[in-house]
JSON list of C-alpha atoms and ligand atoms in Angstrom, two decimals:
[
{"chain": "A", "resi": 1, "resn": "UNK", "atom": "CA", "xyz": [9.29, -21.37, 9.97]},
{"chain": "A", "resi": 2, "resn": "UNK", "atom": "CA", "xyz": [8.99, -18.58, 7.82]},
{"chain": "A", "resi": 3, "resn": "UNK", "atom": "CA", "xyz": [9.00, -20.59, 4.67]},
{"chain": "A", "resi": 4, "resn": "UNK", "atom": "CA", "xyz": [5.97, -22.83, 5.96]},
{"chain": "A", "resi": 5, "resn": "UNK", "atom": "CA", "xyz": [4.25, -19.53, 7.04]},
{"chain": "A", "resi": 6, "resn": "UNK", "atom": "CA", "xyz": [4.43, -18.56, 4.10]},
{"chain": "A", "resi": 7, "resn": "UNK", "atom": "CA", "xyz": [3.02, -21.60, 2.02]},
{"chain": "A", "resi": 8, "resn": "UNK", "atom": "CA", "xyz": [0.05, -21.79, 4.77]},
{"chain": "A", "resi": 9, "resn": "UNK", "atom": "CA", "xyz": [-0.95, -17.88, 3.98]},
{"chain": "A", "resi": 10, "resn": "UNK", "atom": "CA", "xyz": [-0.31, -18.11, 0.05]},
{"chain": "A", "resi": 11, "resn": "UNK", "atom": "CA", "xyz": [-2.57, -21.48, 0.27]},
{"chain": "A", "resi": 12, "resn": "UNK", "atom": "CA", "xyz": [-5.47, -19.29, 2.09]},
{"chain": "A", "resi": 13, "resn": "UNK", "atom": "CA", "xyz": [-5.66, -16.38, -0.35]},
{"chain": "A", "resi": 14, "resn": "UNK", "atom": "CA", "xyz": [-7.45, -16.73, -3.49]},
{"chain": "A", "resi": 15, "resn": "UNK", "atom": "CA", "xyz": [-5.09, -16.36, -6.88]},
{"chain": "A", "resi": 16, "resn": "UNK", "atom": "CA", "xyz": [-6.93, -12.61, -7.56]},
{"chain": "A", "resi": 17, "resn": "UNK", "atom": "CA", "xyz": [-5.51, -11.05, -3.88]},
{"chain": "A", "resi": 18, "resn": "UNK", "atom": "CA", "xyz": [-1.74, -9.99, -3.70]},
{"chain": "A", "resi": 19, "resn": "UNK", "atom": "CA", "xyz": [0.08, -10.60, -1.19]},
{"chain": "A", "resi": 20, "resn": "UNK", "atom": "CA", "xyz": [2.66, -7.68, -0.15]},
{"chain": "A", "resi": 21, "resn": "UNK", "atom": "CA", "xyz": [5.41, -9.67, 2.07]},
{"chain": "A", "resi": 22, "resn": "UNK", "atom": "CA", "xyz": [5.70, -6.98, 5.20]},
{"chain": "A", "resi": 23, "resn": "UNK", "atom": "CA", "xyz": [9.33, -7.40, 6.25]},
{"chain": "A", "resi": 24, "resn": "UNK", "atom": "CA", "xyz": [9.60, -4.13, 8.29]},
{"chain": "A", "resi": 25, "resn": "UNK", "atom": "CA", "xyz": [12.02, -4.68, 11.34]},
{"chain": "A", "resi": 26, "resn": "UNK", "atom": "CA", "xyz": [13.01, -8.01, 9.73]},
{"chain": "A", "resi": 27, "resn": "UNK", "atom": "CA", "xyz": [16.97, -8.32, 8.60]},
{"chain": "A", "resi": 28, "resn": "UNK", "atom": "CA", "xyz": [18.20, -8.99, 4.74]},
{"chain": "A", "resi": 29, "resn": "UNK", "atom": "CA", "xyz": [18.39, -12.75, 5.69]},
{"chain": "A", "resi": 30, "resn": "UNK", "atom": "CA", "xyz": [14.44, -12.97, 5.97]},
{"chain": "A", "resi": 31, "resn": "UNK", "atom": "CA", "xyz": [13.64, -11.42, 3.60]},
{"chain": "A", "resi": 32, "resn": "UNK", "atom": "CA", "xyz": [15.84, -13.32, 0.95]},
{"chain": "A", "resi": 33, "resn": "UNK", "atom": "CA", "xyz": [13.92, -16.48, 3.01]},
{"chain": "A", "resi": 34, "resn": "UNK", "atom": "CA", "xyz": [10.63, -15.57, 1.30]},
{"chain": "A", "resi": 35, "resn": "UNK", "atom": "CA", "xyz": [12.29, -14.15, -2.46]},
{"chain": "A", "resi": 36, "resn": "UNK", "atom": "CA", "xyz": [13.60, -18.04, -2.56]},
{"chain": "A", "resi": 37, "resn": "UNK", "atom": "CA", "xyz": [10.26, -19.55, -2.21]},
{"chain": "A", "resi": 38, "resn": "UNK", "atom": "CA", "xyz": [9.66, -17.34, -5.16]},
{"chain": "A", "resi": 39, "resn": "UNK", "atom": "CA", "xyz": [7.94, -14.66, -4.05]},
{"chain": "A", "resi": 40, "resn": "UNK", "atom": "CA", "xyz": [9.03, -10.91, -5.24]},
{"chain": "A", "resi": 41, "resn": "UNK", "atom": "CA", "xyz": [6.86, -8.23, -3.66]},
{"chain": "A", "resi": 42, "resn": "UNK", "atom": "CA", "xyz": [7.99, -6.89, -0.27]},
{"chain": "A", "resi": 43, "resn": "UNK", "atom": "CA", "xyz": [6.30, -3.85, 1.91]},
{"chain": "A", "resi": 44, "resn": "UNK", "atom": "CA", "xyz": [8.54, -1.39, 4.41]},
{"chain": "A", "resi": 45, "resn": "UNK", "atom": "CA", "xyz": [6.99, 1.20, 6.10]},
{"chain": "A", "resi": 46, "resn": "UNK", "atom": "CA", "xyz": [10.35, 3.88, 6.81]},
{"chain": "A", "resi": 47, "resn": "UNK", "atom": "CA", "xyz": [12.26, 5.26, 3.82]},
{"chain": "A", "resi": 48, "resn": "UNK", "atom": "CA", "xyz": [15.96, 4.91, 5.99]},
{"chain": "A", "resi": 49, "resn": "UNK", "atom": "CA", "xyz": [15.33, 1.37, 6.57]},
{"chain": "A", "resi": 50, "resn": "UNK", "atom": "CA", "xyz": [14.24, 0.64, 2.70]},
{"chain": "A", "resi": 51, "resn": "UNK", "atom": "CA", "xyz": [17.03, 2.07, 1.11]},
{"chain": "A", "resi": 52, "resn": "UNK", "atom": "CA", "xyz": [19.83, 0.32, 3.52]},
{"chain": "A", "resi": 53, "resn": "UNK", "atom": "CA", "xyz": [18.25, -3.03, 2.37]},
{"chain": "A", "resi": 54, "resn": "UNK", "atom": "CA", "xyz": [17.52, -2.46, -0.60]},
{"chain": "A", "resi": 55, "resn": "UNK", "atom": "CA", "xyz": [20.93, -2.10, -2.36]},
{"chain": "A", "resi": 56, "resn": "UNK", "atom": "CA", "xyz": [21.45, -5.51, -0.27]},
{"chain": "A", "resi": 57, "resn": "UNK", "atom": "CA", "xyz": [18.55, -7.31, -2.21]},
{"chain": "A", "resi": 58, "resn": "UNK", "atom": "CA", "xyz": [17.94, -8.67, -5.48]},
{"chain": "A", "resi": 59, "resn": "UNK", "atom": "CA", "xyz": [16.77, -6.02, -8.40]},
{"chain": "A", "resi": 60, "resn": "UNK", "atom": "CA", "xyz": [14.15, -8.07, -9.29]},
{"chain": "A", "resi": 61, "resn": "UNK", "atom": "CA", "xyz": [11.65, -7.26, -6.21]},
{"chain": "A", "resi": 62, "resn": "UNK", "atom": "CA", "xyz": [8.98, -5.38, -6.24]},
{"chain": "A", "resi": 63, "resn": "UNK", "atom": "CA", "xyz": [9.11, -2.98, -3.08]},
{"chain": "A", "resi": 64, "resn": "UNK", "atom": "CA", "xyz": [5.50, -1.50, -2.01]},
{"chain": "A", "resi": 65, "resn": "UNK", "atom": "CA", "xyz": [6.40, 1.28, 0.31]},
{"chain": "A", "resi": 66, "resn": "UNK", "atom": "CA", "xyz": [3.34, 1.34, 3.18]},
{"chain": "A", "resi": 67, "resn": "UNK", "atom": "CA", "xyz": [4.36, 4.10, 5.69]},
{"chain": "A", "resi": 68, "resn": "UNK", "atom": "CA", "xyz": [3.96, 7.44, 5.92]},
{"chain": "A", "resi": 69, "resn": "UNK", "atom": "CA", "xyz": [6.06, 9.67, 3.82]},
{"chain": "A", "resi": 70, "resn": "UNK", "atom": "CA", "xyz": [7.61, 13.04, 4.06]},
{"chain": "A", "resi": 71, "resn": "UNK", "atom": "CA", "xyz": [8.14, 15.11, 1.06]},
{"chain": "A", "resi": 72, "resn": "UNK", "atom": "CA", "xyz": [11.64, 15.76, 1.40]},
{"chain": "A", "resi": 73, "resn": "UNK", "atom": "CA", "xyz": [11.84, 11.61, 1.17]},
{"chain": "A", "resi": 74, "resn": "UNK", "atom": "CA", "xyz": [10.25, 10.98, -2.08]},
{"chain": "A", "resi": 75, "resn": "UNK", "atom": "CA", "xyz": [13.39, 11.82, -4.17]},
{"chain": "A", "resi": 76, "resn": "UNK", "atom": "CA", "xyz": [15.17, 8.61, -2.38]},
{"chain": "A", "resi": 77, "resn": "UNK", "atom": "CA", "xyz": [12.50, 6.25, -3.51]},
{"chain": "A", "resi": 78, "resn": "UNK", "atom": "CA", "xyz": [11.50, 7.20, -7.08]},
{"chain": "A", "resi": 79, "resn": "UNK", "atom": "CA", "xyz": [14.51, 5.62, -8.48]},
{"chain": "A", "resi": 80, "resn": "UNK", "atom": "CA", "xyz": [13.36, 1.57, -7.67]},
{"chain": "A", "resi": 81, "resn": "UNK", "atom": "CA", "xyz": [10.02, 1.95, -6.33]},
{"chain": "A", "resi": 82, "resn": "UNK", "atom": "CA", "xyz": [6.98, -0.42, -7.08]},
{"chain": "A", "resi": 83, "resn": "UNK", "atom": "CA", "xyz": [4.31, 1.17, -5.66]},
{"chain": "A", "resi": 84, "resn": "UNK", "atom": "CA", "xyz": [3.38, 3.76, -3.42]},
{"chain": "A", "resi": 85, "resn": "UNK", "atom": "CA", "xyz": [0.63, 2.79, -1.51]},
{"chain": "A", "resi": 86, "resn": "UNK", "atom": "CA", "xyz": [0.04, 5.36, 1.20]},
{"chain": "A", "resi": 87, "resn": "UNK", "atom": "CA", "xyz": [-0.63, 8.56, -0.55]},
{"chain": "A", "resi": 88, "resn": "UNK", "atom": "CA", "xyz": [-1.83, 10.62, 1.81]},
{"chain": "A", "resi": 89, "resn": "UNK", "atom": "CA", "xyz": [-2.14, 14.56, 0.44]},
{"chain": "A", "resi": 90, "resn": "UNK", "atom": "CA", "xyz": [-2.39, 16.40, -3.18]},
{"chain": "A", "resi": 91, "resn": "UNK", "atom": "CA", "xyz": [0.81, 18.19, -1.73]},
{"chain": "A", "resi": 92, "resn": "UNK", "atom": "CA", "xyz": [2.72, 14.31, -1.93]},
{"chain": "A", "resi": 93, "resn": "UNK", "atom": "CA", "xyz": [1.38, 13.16, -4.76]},
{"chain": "A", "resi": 94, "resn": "UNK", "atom": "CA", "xyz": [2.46, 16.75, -6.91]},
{"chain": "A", "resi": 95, "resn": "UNK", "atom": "CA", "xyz": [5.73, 15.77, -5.29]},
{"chain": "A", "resi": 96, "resn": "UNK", "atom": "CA", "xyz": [6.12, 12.65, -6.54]},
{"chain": "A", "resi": 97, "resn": "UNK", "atom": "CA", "xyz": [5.04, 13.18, -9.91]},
{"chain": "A", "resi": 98, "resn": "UNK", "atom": "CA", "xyz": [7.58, 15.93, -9.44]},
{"chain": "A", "resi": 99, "resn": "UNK", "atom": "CA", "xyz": [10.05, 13.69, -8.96]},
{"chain": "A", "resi": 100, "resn": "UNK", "atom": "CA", "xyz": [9.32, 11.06, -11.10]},
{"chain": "A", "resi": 101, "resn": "UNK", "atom": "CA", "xyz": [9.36, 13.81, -14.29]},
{"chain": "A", "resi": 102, "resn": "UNK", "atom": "CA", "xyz": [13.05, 14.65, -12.68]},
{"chain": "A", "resi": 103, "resn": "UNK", "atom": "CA", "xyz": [13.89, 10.90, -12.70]},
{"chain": "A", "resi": 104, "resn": "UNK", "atom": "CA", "xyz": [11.84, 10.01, -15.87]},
{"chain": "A", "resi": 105, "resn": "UNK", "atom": "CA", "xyz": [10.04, 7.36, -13.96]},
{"chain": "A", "resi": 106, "resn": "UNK", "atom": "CA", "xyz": [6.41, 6.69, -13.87]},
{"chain": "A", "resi": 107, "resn": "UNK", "atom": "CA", "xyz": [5.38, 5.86, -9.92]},
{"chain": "A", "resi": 108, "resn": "UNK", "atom": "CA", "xyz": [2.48, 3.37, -9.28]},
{"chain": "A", "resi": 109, "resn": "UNK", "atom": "CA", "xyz": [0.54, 5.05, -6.44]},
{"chain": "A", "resi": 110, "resn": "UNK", "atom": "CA", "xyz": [-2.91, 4.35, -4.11]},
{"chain": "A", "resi": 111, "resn": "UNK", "atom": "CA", "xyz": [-4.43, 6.36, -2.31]},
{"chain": "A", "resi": 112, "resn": "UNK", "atom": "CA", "xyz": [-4.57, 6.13, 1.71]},
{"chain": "A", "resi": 113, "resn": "UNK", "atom": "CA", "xyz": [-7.83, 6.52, 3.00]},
{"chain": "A", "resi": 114, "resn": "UNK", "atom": "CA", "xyz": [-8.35, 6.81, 6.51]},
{"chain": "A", "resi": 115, "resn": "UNK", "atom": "CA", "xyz": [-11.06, 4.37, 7.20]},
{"chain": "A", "resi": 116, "resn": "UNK", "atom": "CA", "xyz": [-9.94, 3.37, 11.73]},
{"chain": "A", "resi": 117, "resn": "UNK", "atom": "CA", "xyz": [-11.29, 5.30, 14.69]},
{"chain": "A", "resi": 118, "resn": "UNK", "atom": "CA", "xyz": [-7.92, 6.28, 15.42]},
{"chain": "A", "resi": 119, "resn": "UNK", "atom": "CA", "xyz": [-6.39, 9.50, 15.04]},
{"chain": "A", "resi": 120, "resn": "UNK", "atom": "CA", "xyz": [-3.09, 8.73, 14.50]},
{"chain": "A", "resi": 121, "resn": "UNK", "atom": "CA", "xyz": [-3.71, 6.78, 11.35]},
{"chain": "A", "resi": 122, "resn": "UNK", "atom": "CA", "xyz": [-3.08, 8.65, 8.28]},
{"chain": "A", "resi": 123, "resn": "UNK", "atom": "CA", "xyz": [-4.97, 9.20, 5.51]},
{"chain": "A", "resi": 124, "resn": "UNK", "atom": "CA", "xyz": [-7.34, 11.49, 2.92]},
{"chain": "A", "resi": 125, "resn": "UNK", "atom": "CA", "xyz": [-11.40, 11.69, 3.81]},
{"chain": "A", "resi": 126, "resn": "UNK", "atom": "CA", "xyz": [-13.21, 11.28, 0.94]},
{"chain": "A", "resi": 127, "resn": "UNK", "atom": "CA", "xyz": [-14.57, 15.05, 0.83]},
{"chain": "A", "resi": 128, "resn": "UNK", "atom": "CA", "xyz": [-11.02, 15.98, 0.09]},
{"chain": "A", "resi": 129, "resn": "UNK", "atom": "CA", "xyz": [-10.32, 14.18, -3.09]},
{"chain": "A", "resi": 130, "resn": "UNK", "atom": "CA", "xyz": [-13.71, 14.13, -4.40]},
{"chain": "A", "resi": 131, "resn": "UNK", "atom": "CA", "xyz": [-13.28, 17.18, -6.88]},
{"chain": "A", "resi": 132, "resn": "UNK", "atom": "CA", "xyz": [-9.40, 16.53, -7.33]},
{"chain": "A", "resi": 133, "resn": "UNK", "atom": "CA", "xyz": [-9.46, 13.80, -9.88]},
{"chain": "A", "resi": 134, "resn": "UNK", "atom": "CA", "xyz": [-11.65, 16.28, -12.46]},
{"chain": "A", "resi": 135, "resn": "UNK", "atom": "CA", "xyz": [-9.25, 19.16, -12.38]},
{"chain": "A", "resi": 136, "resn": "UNK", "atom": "CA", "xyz": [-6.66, 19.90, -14.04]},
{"chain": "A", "resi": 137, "resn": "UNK", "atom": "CA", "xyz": [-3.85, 19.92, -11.56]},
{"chain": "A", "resi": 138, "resn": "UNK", "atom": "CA", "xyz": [-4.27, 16.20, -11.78]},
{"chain": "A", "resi": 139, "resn": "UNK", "atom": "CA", "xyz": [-4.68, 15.76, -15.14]},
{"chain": "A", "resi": 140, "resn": "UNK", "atom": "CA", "xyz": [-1.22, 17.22, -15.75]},
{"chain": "A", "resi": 141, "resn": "UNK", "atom": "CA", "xyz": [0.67, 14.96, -13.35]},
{"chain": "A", "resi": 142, "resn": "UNK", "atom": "CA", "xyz": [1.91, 12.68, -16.26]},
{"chain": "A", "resi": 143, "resn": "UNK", "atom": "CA", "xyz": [4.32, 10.54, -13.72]},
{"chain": "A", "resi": 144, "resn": "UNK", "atom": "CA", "xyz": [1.70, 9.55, -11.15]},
{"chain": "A", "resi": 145, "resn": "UNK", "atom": "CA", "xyz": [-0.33, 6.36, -11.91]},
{"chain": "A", "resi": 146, "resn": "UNK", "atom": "CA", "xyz": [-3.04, 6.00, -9.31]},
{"chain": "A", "resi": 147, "resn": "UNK", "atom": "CA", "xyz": [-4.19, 2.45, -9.29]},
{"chain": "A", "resi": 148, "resn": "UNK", "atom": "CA", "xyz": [-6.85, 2.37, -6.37]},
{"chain": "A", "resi": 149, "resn": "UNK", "atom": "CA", "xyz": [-7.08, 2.88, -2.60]},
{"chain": "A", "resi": 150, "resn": "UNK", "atom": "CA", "xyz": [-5.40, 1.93, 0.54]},
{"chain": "A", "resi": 151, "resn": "UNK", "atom": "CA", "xyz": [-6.56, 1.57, 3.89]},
{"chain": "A", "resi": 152, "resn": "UNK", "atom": "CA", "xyz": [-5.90, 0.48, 7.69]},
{"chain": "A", "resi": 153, "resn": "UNK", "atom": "CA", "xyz": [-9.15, -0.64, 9.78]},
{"chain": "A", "resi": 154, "resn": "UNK", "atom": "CA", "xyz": [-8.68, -0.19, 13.42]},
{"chain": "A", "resi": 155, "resn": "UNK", "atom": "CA", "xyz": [-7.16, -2.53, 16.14]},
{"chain": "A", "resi": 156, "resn": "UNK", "atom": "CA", "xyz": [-9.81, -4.26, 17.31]},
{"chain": "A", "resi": 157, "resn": "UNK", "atom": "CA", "xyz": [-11.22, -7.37, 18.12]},
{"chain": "A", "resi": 158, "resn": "UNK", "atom": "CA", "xyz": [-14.52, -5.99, 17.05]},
{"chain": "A", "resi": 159, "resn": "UNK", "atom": "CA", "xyz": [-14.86, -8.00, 13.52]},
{"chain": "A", "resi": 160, "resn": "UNK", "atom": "CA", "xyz": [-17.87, -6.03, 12.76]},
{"chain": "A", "resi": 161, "resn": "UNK", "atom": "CA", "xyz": [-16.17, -3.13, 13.05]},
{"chain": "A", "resi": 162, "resn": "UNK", "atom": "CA", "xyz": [-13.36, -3.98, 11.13]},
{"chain": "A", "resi": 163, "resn": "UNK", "atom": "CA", "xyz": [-15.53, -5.34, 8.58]},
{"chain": "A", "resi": 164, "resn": "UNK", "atom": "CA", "xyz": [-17.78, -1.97, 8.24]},
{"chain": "A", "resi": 165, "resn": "UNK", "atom": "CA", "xyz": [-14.59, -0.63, 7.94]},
{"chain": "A", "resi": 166, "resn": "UNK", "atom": "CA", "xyz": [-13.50, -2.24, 5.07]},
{"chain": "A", "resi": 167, "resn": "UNK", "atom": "CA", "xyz": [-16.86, -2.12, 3.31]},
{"chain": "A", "resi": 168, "resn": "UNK", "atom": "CA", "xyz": [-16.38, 2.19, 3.55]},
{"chain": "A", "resi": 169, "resn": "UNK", "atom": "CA", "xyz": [-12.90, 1.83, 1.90]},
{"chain": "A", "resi": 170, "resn": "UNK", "atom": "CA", "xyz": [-14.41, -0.73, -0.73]},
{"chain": "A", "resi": 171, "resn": "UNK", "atom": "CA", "xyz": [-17.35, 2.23, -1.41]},
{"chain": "A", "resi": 172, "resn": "UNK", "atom": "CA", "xyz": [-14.82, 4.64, -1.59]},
{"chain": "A", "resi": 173, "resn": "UNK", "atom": "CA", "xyz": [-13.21, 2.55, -4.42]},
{"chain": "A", "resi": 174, "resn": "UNK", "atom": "CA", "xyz": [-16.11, 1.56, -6.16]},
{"chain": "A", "resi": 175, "resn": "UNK", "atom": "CA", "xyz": [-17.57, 5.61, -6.11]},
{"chain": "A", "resi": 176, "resn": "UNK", "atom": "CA", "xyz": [-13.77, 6.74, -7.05]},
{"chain": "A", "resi": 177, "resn": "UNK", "atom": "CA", "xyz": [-14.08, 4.03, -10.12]},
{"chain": "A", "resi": 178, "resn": "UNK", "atom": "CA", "xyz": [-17.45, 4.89, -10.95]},
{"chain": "A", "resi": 179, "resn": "UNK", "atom": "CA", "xyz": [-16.88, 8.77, -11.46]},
{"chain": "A", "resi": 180, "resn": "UNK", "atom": "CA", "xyz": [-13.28, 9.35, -12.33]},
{"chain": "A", "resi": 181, "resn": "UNK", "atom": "CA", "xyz": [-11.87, 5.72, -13.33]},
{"chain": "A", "resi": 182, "resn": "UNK", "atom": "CA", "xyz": [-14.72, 4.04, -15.13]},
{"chain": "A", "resi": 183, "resn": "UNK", "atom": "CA", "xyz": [-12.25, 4.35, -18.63]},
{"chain": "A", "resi": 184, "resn": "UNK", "atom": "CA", "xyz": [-9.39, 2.96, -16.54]},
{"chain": "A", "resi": 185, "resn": "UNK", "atom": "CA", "xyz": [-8.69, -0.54, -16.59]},
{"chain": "A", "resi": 186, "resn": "UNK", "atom": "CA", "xyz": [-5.41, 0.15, -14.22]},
{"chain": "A", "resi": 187, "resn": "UNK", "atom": "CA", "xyz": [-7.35, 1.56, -11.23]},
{"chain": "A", "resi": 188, "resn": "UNK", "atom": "CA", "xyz": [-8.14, -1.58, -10.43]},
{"chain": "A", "resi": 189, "resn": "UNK", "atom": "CA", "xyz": [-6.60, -2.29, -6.56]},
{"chain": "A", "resi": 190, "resn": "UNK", "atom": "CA", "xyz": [-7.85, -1.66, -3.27]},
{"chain": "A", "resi": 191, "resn": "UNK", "atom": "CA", "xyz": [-5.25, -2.45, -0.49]},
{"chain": "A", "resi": 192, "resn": "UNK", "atom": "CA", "xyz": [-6.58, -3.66, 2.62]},
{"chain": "A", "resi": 193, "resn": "UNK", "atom": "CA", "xyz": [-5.81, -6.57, 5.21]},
{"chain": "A", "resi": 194, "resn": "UNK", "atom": "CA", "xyz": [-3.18, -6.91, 7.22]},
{"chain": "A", "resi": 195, "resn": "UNK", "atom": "CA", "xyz": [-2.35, -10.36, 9.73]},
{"chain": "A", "resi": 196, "resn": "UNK", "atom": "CA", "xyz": [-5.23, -9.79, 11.61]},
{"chain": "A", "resi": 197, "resn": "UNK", "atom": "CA", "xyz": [-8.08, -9.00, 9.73]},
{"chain": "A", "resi": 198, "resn": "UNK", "atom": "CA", "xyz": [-6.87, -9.92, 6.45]},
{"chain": "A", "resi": 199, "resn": "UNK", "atom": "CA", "xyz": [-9.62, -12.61, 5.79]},
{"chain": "A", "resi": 200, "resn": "UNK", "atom": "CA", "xyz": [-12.44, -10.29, 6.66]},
{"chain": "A", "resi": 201, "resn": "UNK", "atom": "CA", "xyz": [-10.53, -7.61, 4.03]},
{"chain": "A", "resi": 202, "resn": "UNK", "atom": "CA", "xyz": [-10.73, -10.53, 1.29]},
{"chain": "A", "resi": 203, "resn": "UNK", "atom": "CA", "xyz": [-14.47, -11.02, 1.75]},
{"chain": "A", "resi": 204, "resn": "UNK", "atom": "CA", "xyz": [-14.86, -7.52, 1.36]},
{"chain": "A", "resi": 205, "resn": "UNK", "atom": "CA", "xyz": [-13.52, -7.20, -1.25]},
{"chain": "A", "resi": 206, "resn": "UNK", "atom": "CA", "xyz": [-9.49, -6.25, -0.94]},
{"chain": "A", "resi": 207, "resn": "UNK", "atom": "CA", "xyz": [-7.21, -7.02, -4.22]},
{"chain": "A", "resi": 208, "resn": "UNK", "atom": "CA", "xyz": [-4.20, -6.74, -2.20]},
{"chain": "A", "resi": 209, "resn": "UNK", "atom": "CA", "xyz": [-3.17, -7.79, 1.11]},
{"chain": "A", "resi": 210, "resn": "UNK", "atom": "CA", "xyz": [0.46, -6.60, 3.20]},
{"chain": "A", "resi": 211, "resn": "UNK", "atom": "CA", "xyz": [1.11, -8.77, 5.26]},
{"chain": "A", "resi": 212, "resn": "UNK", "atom": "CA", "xyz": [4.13, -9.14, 7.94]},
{"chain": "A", "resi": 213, "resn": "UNK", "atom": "CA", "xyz": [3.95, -10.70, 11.10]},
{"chain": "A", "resi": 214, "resn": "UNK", "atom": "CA", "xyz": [1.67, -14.04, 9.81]},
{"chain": "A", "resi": 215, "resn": "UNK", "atom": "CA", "xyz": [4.99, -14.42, 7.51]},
{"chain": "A", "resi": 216, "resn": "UNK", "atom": "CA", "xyz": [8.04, -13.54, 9.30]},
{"chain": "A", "resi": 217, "resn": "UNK", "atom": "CA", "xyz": [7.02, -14.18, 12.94]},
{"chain": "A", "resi": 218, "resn": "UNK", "atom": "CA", "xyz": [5.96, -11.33, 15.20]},
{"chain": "A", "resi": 219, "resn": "UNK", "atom": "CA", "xyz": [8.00, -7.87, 15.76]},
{"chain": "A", "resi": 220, "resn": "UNK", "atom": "CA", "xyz": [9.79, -7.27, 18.63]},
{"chain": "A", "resi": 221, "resn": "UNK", "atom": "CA", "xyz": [8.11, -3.71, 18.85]},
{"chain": "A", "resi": 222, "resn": "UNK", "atom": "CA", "xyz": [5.56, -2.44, 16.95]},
{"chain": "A", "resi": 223, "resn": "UNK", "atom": "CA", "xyz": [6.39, -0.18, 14.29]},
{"chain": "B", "resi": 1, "resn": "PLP", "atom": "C1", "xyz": [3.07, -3.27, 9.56]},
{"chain": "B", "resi": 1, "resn": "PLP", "atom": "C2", "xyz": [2.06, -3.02, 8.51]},
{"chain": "B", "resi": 1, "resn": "PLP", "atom": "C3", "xyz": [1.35, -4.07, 7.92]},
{"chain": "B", "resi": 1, "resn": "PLP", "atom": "C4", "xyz": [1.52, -5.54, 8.32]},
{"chain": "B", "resi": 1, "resn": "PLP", "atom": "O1", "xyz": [1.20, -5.75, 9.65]},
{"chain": "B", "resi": 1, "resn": "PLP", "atom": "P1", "xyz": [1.05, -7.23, 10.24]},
{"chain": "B", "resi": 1, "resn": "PLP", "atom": "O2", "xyz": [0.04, -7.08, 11.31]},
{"chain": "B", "resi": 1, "resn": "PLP", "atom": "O3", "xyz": [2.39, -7.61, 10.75]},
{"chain": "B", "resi": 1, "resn": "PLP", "atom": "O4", "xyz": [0.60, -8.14, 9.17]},
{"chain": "B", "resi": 1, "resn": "PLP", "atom": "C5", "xyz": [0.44, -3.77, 6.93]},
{"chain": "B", "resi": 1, "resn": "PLP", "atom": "N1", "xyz": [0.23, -2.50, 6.52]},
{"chain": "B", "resi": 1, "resn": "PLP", "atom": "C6", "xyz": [0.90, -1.46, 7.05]},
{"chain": "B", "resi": 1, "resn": "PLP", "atom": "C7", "xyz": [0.61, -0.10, 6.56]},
{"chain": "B", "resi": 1, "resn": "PLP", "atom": "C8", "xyz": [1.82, -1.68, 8.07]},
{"chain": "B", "resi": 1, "resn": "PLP", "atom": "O5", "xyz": [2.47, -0.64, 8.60]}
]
C-alpha cells in the first residue's frame, strides 16, 4: 500500500513542492518501503525516536526534523541533520548555531511560525523576529542557514480558514524575503501542508510539503 500511496501523492504535487516523507510512529521497515521507491527525505517529530532509527537507516537520507525541540536536544541532531524546520525562539536557534560551530557543521533551518487558532501549536509571531534578522546577534551566527518559514494551519474542516491561514504564513515569507532576504537566493522555502490540507498549502503557495499519514497509512495515536 504504501508504495502506491506514495506514487498517487508524488503524481499530485507539482515538480517545484517537496515532499518531506512523515514517518513518525512508523517502524525502520516503512520507512526503507518509501527510500526504495527512491525517495530520500524523511520528517520525525521527537529527537529519541530519530536517533534510534536513524543509525538503522541508510546515510544517504535527508532527515527534516518537524517537532518541537528542547535545547538540551540540539547537540544529538547536529551531527546528520538536514534541516531544521521548526525553529521556534532566538534562544534555539543561538543554540544550534552553537552547536553546529562545536561540530563544524552548517544546519539548514526555517522558521516556525505560528499561523492555527490553537494554543498549543508552537511557533514565533511575526513582531518577534521582525528586528532580529538586522542585528547583529544574527549576523554572527555563521552555522545557522535560515532558508524560509514553517507553519501548521489549524484542524479544521473550515478550508477557508485553513487557506487564510496559509496565505498569513506565505505574507510572512514574502515580507521576511522582501526586507532581510531579498540578496538571498537560499531563503527560498516555505513549509506548509500536511495530509489534510496539503493541496490548499500548494495553491498558496507552499515549496515544501511533510507529509505522513497519506503515505504510510494512518497513526495509531496521534503524535
Ligand atoms: C505529523 C506531522 C505532519 C504530517 O501529518 P499527516 O497529517 O500525517 O500528514 C506534518 N507536520 C508536522 C509538524 C507533524 O508533526
Amino acid at each position: 500500500m504504501i508504495k502506491e500511496n506514495l506514487q498517487k501523492l508524488t503524481s499530485e504535487i507539482p515538480d517545484y513542492v517537496k515532499l518531506v516523507a512523515v514517518s513518525k510512529t512508523k517502524p525502520v521497515g516503512d520507512i526503507l518501503e518509501v527510500y526504495h521507491e527512491g525517495h530520500k527525505v524523511f520528517g520525525e517529530n521527537k529527537v529519541q525516536e530519530l536517533i534510534d532509527k536513524q543509525p538503522h537507516l541508510p546515510t544517504d537520507i535527508n532527515w527534516h526534523f518537524i517537532g518541537h525541540l528542547q535545547r538540551n536536544k540540539v547537540k544529538f541532531l547536529v551531527p546528520f541533520i538536514s534541516m531544521i524546520e521548526s525553529v521556534d525562539s532566538q534562544r534555539l536557534l543561538k543554540q544550534i548555531n552553537k552547536e553546529a560551530l562545536k561540530q563544524d557543521r552548517i544546519i539548514n533551518c526555517l522558521l516556525q511560525f505560528h499561523i492555527a487558532e490553537e494554543t498549543s501549536k508552537f511557533g514565533f509571531h511575526f513582531s518577534e523576529v521582525k528586528d532580529f534578522f538586522s542585528s547583529e546577534t544574527f549576523k554572527n551566527m555563521k552555522n545557522v542557514k535560515i532558508k524560509g518559514v514553517m507553519g501548521m494551519a489549524t484542524f479544521t474542516d473550515d478550508e477557508e480558514k485553513v487557506r487564510s491561514e496559509f496565505k498569513q504564513l506565505k505574507r510572512y515569507f514574502d515580507e521576511l524575503k522582501k526586507k532581510y532576504f531579498s540578496d538571498d537566493d537560499e531563503f527560498n522555502e516555505v513549509s506548509m501542508g500536511m495530509t489534510n490540507d496539503y493541496k490548499i498549502a500548494i495553491e498558496e503557495g507552499s515549496t515544501i510539503v511533510r507529509i505522513g499519514s497519506a503515505i504510510f497509512g494512518p497513526r495509531s495515536c496521534q503524535l
